[in-house]
mmCIF file with all atom_site columns, C-alpha atoms in Angstrom:
data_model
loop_
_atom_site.group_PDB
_atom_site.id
_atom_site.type_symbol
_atom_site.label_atom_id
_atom_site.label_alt_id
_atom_site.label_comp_id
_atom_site.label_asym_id
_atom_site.label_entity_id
_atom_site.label_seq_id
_atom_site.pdbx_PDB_ins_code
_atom_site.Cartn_x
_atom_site.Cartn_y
_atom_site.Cartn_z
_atom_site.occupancy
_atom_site.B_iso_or_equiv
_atom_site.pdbx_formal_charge
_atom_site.auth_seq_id
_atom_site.auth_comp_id
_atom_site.auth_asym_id
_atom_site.auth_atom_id
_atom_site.pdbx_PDB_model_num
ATOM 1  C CA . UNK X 1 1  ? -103.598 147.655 -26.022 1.00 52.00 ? 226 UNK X CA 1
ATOM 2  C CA . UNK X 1 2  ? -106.065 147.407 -28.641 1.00 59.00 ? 227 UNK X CA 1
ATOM 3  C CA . UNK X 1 3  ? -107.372 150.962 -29.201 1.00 66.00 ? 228 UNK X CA 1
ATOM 4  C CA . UNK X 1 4  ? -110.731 149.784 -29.253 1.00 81.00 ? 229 UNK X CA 1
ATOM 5  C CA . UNK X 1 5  ? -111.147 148.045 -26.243 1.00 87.00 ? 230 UNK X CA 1
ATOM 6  C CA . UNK X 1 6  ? -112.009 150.006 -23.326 1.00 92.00 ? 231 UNK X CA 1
ATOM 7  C CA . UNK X 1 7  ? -110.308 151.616 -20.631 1.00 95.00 ? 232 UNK X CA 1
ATOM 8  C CA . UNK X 1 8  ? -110.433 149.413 -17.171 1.00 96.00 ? 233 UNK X CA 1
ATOM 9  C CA . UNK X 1 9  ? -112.840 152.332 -15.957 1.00 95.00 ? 234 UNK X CA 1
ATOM 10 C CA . UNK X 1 10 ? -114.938 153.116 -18.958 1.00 95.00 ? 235 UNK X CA 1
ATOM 11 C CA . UNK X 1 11 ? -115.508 148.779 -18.697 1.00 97.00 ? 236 UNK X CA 1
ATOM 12 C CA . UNK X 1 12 ? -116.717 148.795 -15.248 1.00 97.00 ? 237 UNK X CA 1
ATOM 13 C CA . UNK X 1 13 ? -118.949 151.794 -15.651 1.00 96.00 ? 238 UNK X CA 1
ATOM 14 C CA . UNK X 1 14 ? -120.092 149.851 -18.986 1.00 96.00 ? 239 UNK X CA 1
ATOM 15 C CA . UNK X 1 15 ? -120.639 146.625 -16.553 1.00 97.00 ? 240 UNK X CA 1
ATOM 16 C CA . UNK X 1 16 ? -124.125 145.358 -15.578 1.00 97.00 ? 241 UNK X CA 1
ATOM 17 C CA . UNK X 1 17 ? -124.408 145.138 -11.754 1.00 96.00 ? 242 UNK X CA 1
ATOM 18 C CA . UNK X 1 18 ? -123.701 141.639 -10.855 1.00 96.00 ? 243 UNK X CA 1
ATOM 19 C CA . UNK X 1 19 ? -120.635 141.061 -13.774 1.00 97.00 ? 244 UNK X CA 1
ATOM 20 C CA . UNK X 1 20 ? -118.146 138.819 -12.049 1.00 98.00 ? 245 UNK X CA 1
ATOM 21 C CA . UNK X 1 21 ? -114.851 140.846 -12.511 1.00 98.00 ? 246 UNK X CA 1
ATOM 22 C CA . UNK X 1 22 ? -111.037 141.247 -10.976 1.00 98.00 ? 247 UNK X CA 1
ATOM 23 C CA . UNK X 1 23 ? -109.956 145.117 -10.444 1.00 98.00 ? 248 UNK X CA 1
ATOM 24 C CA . UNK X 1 24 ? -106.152 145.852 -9.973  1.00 98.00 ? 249 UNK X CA 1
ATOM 25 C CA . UNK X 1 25 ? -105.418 148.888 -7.989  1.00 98.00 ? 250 UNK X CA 1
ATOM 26 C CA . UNK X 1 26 ? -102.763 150.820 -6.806  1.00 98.00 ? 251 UNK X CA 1
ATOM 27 C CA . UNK X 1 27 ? -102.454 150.243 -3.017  1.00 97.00 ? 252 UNK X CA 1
ATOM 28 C CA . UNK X 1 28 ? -99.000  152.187 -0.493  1.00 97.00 ? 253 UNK X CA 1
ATOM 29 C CA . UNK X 1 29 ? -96.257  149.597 -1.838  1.00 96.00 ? 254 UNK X CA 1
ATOM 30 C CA . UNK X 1 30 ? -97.946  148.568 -4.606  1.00 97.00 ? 255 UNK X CA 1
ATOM 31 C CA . UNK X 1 31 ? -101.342 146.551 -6.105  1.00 98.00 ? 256 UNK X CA 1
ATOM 32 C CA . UNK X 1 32 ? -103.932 144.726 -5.057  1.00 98.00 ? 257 UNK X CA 1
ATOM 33 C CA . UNK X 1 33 ? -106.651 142.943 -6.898  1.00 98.00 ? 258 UNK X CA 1
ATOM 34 C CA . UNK X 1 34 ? -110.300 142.839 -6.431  1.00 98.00 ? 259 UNK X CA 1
ATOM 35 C CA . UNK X 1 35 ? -112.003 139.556 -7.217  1.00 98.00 ? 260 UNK X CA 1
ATOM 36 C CA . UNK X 1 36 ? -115.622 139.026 -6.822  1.00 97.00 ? 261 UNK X CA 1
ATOM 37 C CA . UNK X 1 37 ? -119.238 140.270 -8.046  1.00 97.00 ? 262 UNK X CA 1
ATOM 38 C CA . UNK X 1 38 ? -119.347 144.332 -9.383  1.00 98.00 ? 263 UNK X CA 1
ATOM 39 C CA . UNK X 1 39 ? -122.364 145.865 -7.395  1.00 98.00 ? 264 UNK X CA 1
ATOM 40 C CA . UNK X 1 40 ? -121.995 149.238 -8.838  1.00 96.00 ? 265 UNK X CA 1
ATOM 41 C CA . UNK X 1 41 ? -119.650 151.778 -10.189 1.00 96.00 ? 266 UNK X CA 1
ATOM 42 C CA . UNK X 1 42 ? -120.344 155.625 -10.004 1.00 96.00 ? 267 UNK X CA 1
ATOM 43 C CA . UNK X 1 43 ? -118.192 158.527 -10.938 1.00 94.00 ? 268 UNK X CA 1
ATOM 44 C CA . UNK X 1 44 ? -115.487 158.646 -8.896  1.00 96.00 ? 269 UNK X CA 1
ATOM 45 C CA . UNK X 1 45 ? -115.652 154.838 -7.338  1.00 97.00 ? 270 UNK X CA 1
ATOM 46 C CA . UNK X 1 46 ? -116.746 151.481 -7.914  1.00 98.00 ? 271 UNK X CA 1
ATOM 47 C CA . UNK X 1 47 ? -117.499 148.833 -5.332  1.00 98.00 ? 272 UNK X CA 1
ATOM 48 C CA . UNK X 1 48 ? -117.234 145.109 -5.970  1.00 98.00 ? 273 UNK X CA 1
ATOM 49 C CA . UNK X 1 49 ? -118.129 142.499 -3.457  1.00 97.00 ? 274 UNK X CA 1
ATOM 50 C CA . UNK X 1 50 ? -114.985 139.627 -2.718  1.00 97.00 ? 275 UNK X CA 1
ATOM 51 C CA . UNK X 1 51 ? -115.817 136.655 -0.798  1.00 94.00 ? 276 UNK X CA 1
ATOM 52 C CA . UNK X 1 52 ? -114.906 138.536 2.459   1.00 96.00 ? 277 UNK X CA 1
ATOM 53 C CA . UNK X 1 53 ? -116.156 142.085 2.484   1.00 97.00 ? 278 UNK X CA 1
ATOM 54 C CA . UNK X 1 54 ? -117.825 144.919 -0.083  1.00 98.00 ? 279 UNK X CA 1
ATOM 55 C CA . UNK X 1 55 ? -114.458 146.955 -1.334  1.00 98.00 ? 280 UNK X CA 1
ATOM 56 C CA . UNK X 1 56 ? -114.750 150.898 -2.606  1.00 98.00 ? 281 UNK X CA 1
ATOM 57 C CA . UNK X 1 57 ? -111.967 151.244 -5.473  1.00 98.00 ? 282 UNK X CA 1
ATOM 58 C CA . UNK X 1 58 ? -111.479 155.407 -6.086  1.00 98.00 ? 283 UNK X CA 1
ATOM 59 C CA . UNK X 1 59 ? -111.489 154.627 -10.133 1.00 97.00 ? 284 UNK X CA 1
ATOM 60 C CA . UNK X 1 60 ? -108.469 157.047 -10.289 1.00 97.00 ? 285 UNK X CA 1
ATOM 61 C CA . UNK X 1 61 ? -106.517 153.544 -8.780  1.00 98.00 ? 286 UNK X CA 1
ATOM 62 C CA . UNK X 1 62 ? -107.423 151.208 -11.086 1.00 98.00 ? 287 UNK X CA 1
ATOM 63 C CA . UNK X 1 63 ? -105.137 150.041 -13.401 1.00 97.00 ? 288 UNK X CA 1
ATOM 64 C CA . UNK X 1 64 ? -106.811 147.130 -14.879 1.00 98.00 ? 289 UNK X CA 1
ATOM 65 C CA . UNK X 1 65 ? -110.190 145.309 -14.899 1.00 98.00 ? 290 UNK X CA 1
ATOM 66 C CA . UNK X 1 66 ? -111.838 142.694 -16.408 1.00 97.00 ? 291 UNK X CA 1
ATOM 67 C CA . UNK X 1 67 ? -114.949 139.986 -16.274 1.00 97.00 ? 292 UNK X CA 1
ATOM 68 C CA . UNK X 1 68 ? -114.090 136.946 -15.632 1.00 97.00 ? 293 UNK X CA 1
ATOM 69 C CA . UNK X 1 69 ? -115.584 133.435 -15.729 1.00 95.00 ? 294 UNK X CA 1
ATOM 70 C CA . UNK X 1 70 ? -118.330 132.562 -12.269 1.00 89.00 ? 295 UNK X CA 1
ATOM 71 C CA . UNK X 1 71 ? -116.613 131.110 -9.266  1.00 83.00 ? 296 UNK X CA 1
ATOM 72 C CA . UNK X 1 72 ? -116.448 127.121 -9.621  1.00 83.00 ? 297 UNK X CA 1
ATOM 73 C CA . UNK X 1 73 ? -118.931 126.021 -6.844  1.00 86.00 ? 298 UNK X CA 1
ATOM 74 C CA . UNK X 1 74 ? -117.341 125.356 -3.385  1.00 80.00 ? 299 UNK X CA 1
ATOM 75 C CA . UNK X 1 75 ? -116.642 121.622 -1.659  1.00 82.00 ? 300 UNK X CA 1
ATOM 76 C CA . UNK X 1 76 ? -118.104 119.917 0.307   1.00 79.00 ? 301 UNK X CA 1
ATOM 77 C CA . UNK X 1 77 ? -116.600 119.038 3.339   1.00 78.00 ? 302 UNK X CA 1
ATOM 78 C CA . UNK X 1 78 ? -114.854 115.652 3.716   1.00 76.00 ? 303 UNK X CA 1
ATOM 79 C CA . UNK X 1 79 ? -116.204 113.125 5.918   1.00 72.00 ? 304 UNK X CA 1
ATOM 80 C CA . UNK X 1 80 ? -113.673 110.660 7.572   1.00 64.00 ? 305 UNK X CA 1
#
């Protein structure tokens, strides 16, 4: 790791509101990731919103985060 690039949870408390990002957590059995839009982080959690649902990290889970590019925009649906 570079030692000056930040932690995963000094980034996402650095993080505008609204910074696209993935969040890997520890989960029973192993990780998980996050992917979607960062709506906030506070001192003890973060939340970011994935295509399905709003999901509250405890920051003491994390064990990697990072921006990433926007989503590409969805498809149409095919017409027959």
């Amino acid at each position: 790791m570079n030692p000056t690039s930040p932690t995963p949870r000094q980034f996402l408390a650095m993080a505008p509101a609204g910074t696209r990002v993935v969040v890997r957590y520890r989960i029973d059995g192993g990780f998980t990731d996050a992917l979607g839009d960062l709506l906030g982080c506070g001192e003890s959690e973060c939340t970011v919103r994935t295509r399905s649902s709003d999901v509250d990290i405890p920051l003491d889970l994390v064990v990697a985060a990072k921006q990433v590019p926007p989503a590409p925009p969805r498809r149409g649906s095919r017409r027959t």
